[in-house]
XYZ file of C-alpha atoms in Angstrom:
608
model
C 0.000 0.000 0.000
C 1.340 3.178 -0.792
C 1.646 5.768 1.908
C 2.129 9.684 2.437
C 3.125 12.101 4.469
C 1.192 14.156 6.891
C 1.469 17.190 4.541
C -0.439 15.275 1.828
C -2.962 14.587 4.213
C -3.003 18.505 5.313
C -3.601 19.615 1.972
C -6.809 17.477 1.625
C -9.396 20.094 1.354
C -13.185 20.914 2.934
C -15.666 22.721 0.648
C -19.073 23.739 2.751
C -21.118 26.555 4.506
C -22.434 27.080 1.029
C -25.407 30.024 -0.099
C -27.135 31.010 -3.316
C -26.882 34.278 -4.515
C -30.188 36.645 -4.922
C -30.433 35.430 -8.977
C -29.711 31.741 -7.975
C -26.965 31.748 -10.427
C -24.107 31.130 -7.963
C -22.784 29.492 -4.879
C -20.747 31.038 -2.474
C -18.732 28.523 -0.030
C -16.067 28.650 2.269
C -13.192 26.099 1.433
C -9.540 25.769 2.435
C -7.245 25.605 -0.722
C -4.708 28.450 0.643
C -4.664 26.975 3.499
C -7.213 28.545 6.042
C -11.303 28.940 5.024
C -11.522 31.717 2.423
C -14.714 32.468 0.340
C -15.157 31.344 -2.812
C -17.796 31.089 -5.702
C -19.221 28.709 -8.403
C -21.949 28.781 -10.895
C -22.331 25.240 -12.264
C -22.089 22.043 -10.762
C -18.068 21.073 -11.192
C -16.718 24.336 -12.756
C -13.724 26.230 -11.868
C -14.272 27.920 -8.890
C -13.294 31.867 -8.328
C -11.797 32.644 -4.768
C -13.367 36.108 -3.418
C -11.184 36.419 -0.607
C -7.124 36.806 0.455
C -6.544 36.557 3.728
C -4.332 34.838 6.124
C -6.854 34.518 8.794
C -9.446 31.842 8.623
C -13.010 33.622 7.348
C -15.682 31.602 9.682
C -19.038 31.972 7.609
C -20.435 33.991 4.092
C -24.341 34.626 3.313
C -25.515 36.181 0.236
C -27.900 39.203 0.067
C -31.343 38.401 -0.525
C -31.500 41.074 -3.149
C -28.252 42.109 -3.818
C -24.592 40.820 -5.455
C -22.753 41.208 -2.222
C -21.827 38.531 0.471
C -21.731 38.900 4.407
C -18.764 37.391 5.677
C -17.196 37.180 9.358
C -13.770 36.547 10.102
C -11.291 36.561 13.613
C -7.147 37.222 14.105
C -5.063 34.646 15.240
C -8.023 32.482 16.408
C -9.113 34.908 18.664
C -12.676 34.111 18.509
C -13.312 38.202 18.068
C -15.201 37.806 14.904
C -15.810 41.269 12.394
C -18.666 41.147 9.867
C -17.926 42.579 6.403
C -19.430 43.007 3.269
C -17.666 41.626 -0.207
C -18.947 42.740 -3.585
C -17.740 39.464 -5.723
C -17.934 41.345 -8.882
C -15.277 44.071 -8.020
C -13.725 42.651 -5.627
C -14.313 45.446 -2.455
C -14.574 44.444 0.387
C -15.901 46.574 3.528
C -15.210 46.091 7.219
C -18.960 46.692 9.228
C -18.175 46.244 12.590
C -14.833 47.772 13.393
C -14.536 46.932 16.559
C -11.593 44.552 16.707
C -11.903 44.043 20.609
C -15.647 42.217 20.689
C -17.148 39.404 19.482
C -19.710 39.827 16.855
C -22.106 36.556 15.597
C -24.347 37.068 12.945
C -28.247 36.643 12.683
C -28.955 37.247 9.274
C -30.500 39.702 6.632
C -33.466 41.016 6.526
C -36.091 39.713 3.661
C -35.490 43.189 1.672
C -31.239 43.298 2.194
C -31.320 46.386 3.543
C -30.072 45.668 7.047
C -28.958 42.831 9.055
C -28.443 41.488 12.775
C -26.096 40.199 15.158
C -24.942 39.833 18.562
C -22.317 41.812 20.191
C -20.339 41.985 23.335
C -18.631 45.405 22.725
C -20.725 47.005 25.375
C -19.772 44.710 27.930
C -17.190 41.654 27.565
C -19.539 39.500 29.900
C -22.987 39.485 27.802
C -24.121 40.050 24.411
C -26.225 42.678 23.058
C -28.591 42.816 19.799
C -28.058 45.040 16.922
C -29.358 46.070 13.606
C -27.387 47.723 11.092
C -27.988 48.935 7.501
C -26.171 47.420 4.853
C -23.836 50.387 4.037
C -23.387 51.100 7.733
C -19.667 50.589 9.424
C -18.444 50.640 12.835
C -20.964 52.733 15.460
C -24.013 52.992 12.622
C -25.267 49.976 14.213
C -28.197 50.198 16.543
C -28.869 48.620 19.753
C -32.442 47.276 19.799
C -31.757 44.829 22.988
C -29.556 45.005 26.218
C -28.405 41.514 27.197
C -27.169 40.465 30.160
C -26.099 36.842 28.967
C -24.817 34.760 25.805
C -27.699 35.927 23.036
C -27.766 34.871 19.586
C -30.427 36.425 16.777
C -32.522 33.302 14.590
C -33.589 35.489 11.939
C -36.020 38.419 10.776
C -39.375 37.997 10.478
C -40.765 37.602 7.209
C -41.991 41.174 7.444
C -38.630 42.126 8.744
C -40.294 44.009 11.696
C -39.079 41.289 14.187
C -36.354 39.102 14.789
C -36.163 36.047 16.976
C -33.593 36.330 19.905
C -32.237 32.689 21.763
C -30.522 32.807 25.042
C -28.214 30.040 25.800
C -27.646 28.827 30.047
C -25.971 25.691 28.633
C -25.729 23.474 26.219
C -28.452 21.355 27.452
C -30.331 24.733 28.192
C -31.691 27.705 26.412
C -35.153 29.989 25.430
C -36.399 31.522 22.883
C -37.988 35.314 22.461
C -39.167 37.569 19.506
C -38.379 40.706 20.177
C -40.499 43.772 18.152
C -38.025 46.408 16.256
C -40.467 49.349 16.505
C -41.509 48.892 20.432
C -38.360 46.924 22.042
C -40.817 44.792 23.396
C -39.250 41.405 23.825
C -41.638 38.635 24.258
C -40.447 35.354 26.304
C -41.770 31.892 24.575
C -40.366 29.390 26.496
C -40.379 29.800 29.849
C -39.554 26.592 31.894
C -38.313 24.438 34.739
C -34.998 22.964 35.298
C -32.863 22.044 31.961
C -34.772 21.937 28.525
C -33.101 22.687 25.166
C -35.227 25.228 22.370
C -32.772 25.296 19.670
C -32.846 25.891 15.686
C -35.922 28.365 15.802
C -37.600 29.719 12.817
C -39.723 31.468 11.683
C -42.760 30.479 9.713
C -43.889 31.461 6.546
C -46.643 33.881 7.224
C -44.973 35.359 10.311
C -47.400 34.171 12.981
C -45.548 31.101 14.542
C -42.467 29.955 15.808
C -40.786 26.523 14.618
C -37.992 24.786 16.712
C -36.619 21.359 17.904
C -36.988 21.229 21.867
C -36.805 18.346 24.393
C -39.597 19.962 26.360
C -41.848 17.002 26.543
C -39.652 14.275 25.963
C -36.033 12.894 26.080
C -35.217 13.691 22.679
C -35.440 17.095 20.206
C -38.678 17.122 18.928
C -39.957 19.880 16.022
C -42.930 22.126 17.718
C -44.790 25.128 16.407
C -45.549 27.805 18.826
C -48.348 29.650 17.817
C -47.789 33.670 18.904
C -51.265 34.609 19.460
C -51.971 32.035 22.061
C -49.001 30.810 23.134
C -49.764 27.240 22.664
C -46.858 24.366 21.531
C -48.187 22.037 19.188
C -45.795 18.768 18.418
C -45.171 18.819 14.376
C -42.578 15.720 13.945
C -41.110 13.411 16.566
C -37.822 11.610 16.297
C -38.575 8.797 18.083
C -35.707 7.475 19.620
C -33.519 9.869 17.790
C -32.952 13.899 17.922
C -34.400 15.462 15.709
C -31.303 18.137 15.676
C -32.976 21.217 13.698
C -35.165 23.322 11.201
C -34.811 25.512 7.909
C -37.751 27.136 6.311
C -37.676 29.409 2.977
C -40.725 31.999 3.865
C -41.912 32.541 -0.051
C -41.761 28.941 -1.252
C -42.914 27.763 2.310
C -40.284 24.812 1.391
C -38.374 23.469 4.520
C -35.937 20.775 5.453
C -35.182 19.558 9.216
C -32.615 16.858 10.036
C -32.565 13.438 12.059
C -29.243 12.481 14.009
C -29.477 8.711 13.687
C -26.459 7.118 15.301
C -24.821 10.155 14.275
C -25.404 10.003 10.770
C -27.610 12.565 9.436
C -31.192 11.636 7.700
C -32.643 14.567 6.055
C -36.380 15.493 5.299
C -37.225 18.286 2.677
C -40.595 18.847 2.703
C -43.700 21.642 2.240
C -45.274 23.330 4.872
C -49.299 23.476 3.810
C -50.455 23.846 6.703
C -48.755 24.918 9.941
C -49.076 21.735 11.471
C -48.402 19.738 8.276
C -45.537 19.095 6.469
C -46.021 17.487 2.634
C -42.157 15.296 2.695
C -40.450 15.862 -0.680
C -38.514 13.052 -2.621
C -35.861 11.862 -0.296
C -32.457 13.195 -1.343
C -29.905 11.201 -3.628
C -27.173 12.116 -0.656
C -23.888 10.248 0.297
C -24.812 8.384 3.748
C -22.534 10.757 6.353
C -22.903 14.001 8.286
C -25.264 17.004 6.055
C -26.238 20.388 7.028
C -25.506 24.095 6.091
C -28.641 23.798 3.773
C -29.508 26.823 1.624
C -32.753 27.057 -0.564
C -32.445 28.693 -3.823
C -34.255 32.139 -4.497
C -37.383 29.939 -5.695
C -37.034 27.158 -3.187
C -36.763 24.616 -6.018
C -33.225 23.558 -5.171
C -31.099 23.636 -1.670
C -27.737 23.002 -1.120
C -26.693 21.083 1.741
C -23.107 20.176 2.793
C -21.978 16.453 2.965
C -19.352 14.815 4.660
C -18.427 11.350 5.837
C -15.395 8.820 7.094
C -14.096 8.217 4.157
C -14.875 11.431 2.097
C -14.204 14.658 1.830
C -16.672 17.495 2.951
C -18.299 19.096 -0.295
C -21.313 21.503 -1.379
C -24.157 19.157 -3.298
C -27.604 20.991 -4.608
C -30.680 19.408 -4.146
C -33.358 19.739 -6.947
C -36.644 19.315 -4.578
C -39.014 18.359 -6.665
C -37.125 14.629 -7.650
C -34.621 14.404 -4.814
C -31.812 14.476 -7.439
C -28.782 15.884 -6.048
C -25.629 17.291 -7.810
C -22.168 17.792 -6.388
C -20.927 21.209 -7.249
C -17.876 21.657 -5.530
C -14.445 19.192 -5.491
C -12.585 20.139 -3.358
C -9.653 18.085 -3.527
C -7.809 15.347 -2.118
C -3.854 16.031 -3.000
C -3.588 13.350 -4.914
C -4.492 10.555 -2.331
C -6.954 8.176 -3.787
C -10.190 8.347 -2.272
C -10.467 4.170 -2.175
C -7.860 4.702 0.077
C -9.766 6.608 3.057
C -11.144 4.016 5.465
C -14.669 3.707 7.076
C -15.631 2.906 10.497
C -17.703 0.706 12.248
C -20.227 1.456 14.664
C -19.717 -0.197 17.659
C -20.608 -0.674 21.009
C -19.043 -1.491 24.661
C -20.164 -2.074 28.071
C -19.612 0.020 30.890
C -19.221 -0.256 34.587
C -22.803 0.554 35.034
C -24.045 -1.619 32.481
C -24.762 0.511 30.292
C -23.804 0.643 26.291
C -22.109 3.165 25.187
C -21.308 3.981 21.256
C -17.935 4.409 19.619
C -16.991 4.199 15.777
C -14.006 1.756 15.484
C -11.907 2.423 12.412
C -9.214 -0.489 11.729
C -6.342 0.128 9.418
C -5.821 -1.679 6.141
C -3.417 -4.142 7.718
C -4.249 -5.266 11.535
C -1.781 -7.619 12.200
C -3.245 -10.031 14.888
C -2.098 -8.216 18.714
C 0.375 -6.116 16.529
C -2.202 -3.353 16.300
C -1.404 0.115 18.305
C -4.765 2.138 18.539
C -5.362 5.816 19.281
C -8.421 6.487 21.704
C -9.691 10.030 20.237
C -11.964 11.677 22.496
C -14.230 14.942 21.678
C -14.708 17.739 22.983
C -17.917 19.554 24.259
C -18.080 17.853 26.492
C -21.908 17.918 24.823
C -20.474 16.831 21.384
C -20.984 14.076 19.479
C -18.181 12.303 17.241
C -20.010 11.660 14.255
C -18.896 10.129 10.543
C -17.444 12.546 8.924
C -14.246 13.263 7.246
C -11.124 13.216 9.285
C -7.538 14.258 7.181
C -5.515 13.177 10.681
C -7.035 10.168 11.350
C -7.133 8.883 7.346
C -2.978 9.672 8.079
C -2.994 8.162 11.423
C -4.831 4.663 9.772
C -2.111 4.928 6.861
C 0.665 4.753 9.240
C -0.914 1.299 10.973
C -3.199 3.087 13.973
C -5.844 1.794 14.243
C -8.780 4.389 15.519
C -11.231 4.529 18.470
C -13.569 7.206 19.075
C -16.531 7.135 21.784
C -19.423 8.549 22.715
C -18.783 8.300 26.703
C -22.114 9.764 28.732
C -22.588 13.563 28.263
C -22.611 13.349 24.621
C -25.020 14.752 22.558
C -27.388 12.741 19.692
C -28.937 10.348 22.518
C -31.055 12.226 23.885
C -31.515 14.386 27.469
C -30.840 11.559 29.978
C -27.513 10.654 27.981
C -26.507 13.914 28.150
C -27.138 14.744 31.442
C -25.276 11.772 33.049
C -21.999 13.239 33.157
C -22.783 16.933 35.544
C -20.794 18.036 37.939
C -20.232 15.768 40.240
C -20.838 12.732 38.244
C -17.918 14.030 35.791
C -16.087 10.987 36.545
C -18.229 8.780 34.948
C -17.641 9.492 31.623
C -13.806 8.970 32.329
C -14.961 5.633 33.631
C -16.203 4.964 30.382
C -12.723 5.660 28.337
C -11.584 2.822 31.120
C -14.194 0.741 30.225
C -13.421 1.786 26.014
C -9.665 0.443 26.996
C -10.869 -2.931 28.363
C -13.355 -3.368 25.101
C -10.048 -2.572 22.990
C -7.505 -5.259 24.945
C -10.390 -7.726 23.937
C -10.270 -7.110 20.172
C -7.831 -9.935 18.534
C -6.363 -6.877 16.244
C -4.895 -4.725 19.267
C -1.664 -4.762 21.221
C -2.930 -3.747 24.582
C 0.642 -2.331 25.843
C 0.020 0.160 22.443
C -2.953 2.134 23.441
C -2.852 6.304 22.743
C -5.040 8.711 24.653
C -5.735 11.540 22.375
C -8.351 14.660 22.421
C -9.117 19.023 21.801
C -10.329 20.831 24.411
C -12.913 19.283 27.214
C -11.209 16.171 25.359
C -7.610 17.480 26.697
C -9.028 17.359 30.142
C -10.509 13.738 29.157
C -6.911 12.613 28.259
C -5.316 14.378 31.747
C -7.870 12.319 33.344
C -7.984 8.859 31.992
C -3.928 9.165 32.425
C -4.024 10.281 36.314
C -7.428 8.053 37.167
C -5.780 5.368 34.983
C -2.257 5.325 34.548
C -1.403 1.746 33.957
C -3.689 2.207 30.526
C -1.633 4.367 28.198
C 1.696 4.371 26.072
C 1.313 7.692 25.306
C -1.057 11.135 25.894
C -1.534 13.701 23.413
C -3.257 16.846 24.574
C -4.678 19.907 22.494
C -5.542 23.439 24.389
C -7.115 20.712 27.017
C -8.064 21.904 30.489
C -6.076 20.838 33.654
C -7.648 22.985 36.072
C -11.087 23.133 36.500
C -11.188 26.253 38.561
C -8.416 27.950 36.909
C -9.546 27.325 33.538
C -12.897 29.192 34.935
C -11.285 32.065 36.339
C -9.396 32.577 33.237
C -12.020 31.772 30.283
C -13.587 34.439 28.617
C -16.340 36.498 30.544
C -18.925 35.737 28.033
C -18.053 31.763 28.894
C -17.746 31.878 32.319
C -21.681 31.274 33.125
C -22.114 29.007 30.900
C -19.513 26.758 31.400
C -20.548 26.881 34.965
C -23.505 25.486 34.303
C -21.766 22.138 33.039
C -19.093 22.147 35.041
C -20.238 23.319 38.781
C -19.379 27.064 39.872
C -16.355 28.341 41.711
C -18.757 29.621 44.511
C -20.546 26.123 45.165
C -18.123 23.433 43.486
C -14.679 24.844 43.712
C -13.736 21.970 46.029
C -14.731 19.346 44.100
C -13.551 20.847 40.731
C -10.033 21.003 42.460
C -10.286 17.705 43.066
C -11.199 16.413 39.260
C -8.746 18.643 38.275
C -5.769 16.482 36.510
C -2.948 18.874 37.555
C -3.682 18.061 41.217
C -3.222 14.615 40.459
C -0.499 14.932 37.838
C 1.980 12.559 39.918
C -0.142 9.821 38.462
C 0.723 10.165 35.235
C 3.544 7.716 33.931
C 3.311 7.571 30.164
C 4.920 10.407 27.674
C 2.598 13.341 27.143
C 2.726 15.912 24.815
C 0.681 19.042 25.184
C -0.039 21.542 22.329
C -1.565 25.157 23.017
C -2.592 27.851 20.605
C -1.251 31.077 22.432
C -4.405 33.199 21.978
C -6.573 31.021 23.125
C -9.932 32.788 24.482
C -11.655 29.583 25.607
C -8.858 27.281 27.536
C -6.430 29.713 28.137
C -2.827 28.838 27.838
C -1.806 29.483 31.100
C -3.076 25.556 31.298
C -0.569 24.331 29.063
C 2.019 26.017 30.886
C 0.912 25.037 34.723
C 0.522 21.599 33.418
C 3.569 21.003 31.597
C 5.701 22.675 34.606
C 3.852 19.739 36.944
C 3.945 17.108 34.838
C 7.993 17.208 33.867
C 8.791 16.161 37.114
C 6.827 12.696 37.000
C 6.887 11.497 33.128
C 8.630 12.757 30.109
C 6.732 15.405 28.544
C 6.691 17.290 25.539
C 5.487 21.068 25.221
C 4.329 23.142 21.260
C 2.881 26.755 21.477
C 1.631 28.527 18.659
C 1.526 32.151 19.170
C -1.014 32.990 16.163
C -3.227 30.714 17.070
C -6.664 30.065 19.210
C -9.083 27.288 20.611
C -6.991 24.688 17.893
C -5.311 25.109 14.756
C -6.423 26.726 11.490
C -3.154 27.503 9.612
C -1.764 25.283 7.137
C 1.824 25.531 8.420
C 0.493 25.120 11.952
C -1.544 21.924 11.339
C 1.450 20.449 9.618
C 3.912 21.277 12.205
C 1.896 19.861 15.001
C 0.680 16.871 13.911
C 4.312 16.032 12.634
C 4.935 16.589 15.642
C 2.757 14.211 16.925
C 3.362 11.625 14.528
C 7.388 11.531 15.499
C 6.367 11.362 19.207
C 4.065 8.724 18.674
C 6.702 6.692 16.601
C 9.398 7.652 19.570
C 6.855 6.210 22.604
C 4.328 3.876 20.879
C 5.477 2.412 17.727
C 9.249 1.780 18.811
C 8.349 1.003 22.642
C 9.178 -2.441 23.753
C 6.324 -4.794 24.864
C 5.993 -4.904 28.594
C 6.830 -7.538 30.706
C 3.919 -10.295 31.281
């Protein structure tokens, strides 16, 4: 089998996030040729694509105007999470900053229905919460108007379709938000969802005519169901269930009264198009001709005859496909390539699952390399992040390298996760946070019985809450590991707290426990207070500007750690929460793949 080099695998590219200009003629989508996201265009299925954008920084999303040729775009510095909107005319080639304010955090919500303004969220009046604004589409910097004071982590869902409303979400938690509309001429802001305890409104729309509110909520059940919320009354009405499976969210084109929402089966995505003609009725379309992986980003055409949806899955690439509604035919329009490595060479998983001390099963996609020699197989144990994630199907450059190499690959769905549902995700809070690292034990146990594995060759890797999962599993767990590999993970619970970004803080809390109630017990999870556990290699990796885990826990941990196992330390100071940058990506996971080799591959069998 022929094999390549990390680089190769790096310059495999990701075409999605795509949008149909106001004539329908073209696509916009983001996709990483140079290196980082950057916008592009297309206007037939397969054709050359035009790139819009230059930029060394990584552009994060790009909508069209509803009625005019110019594209919304948002983009941070250094992975500084500070997003700035601008507007790019494709046809010249101008391109206009609209926030200019380089210190906050802006998130968009949309145009309205005639292009003349749009919304988003902001934290430049306060770092801690986010406020609502509306701006014109030729406004910059302080031509934006507050319409809404927040005092928590807001997000806008869209204007109403006669653009005299817009629908405002607060999030407490992942497991946790509501949903208001708030009225542009009055202020007025009108609460739908008030509730007990934790219950998740997400995805809300609005409908067609303007008079109800569509959304997936777990309100009356254990998994995301769609609901209507009629504004007059007040009253829910249940419009699809998912059974035993979340049904994860909701799109609706106002004019054409088209819509598509989205089933997370096993964490494979099943979508619905249908017609809305009536509010409680939805007419399904032809199912769509789609590869069998992870879809979303869906954008209807101008006339709602067509949408394009982005598709990824294990073993290909993520690309932009459009839907024609009427027959379920779909097209891909986008290729974004694969540097020359064969795609028959990418390698699906299988969907497994393994007991835990509790009895209870818990999923994981298994992924074996092309050659498993029989208890000659080293695996790496990937774990997400979140920690109310879900590691789903899709395309993975780093772990189609990692197979090539002879690694085989295990990633789980250990309680907490999201895609099974409330209970699931609820079994890992506070202080039943250990449980879920008792189910990476319990993944390690599952793995030493597989006739494929070497059991003295088993990697602990994960980003983020998954960093802290590593630190965990190798100081609750020591005896389990050759090696741990750690990206911008946390190793103290209450310093990673006091040191997030204000606008986290509360709702991080909310999974975690708070530094008033739970600082005891979070010092006592906390992996660098147990770091003289640890007795395989470790290597941590940090992006410098981290706003989310900040680096200061690479640092504390690596200084505590070097005294008890060998460990290995990579800063990059122009980047955030992970890697974006070509150069970056390559370096690190070179990086990775040498230490790996150095502690795993070469390492002697241990002693029976």
């Amino acid at each position: 089998m022929r094999t390549y080099d990390i680089e190769r695998y790096l310059n495999i590219r990701s075409a999605y996030g795509a949008s149909f200009s106001a004539d329908g003629e073209r696509l916009s989508f983001l996709m990483d040729t140079t290196g980082v996201p950057q916008v592009w265009t297309v206007d037939s299925p397969g054709a050359w694509p035009e790139q819009r954008t230059f930029y060394e920084e990584r552009v994060t999303f790009a909508s069209w105007s509803p009625e005019r040729p110019e594209v919304a775009f948002g983009m941070d510095k250094g992975g500084n999470e500070r997003a700035q909107l601008f507007r790019l005319e494709p046809d010249t080639g101008v391109i206009e900053n609209l926030t200019e304010h380089p210190d906050a955090k802006h998130r968009w919500g949309g145009w309205s229905h005639d292009g003349e303004r749009f919304a988003f969220t902001s934290n430049r009046r306060d770092n801690a919460v986010f406020d609502v604004y509306v701006q014109a589409r030729n406004g910059t910097g302080t031509d934006a108007e507050l319409v809404h004071e927040g005092d928590g982590w807001l997000t806008v869902g869209g204007f109403s379709p006669d653009d005299s409303k817009l629908i405002v979400q607060e999030a407490y938690s992942n497991f946790d938000q509501d949903v208001s509309v708030l009225d542009l001429a009055t202020g007025e802001l009108t609460h739908l969802t008030p509730h007990q305890g934790t219950v998740r409104f997400q995805s809300p729309e609005w409908g067609p005519d303007g008079e109800n509110v569509y959304m997936v909520t777990d309100r009356g059940s254990d998994t995301l169901e769609l609901v209507r919320y009629e504004l007059d009354s007040g009253a829910f009405t249940t419009v699809e269930t998912g059974g035993d499976h979340e049904l994860e969210g909701i799109s609706i084109d106002h004019d054409s009264r088209r819509l598509v929402y989205s089933r997370n089966v096993e964490g494979y995505t099943e979508l619905t198009f249908g017609e809305l003609t009536a509010p409680d009725r939805i007419d399904a379309l032809p199912q769509p001709d789609l590869p069998n992986g992870v879809a979303g980003g869906v954008s209807f055409s101008p006339d709602g005859e067509r949408a394009a949806v982005t598709v990824t899955a294990s073993a290909d690439t993520a690309n932009v496909y459009v839907v024609e509604l009427a027959t379920g035919d779909a097209e891909r329009w986008t290729l974004a390539a694969t540097a020359g490595i064969p795609r028959d060479t990418f390698v699906p998983p299988e969907l497994v699952r393994y007991p835990t001390f509790d009895g209870r099963d818990i999923p994981a996609f298994f992924t074996l390399p092309e050659e498993s020699p029989e208890g000659e197989t080293p695996v790496i144990v990937d774990i997400h992040g979140g920690p109310e994630s879900q590691r789903r199907p899709s395309f993975s450059a780093v772990k189609q390298y990692f197979l090539s190499r002879g690694y085989a690959y295990f990633e789980p769905n250990v309680r907490g996760s999201a895609g099974y549902g409330k209970a699931y995700g609820h079994l890992d809070d506070v202080e039943k946070r250990m449980d879920s690292v008792a189910d990476i034990e319990a993944a390690v146990e599952w793995l030493h019985d597989h006739p494929a594995v070497d059991p003295d060759k088993i990697v602990a890797m994960g980003g983020s809450y998954g960093g802290f999962m590593v630190l965990a599993a190798m100081t609750e767990y020591p005896d389990l590991w050759a090696a741990g590999v750690d990206i911008v993970g946390i190793a103290n619970f209450v310093t990673f707290l006091e040191n997030t970004g204000d606008w986290r803080r509360e709702l991080r809390e909310a999974e975690y426990g708070s530094l008033e109630d739970d600082r005891e017990f979070l010092e006592s999870i906390s992996p660098i207070n147990n770091v003289e556990k640890i007795r395989a290699p470790l290597f941590v990796l940090h992006g410098e500007n981290d706003p989310r885990v900040p680096v200061s826990e690479a640092h504390q941990l690596v200084e505590e750690a070097r005294e008890h196992a060998h460990v290995r330390e990579l800063i990059f100071d122009d980047e955030g929460h992970g890697f974006t940058k070509l150069e970056n990506r390559i370096e690190a996971y070179s990086q990775i793949a040498d230490f790996l080799d150095e502690y795993v591959r070469s390492a002697p069998a241990a002693d029976d």
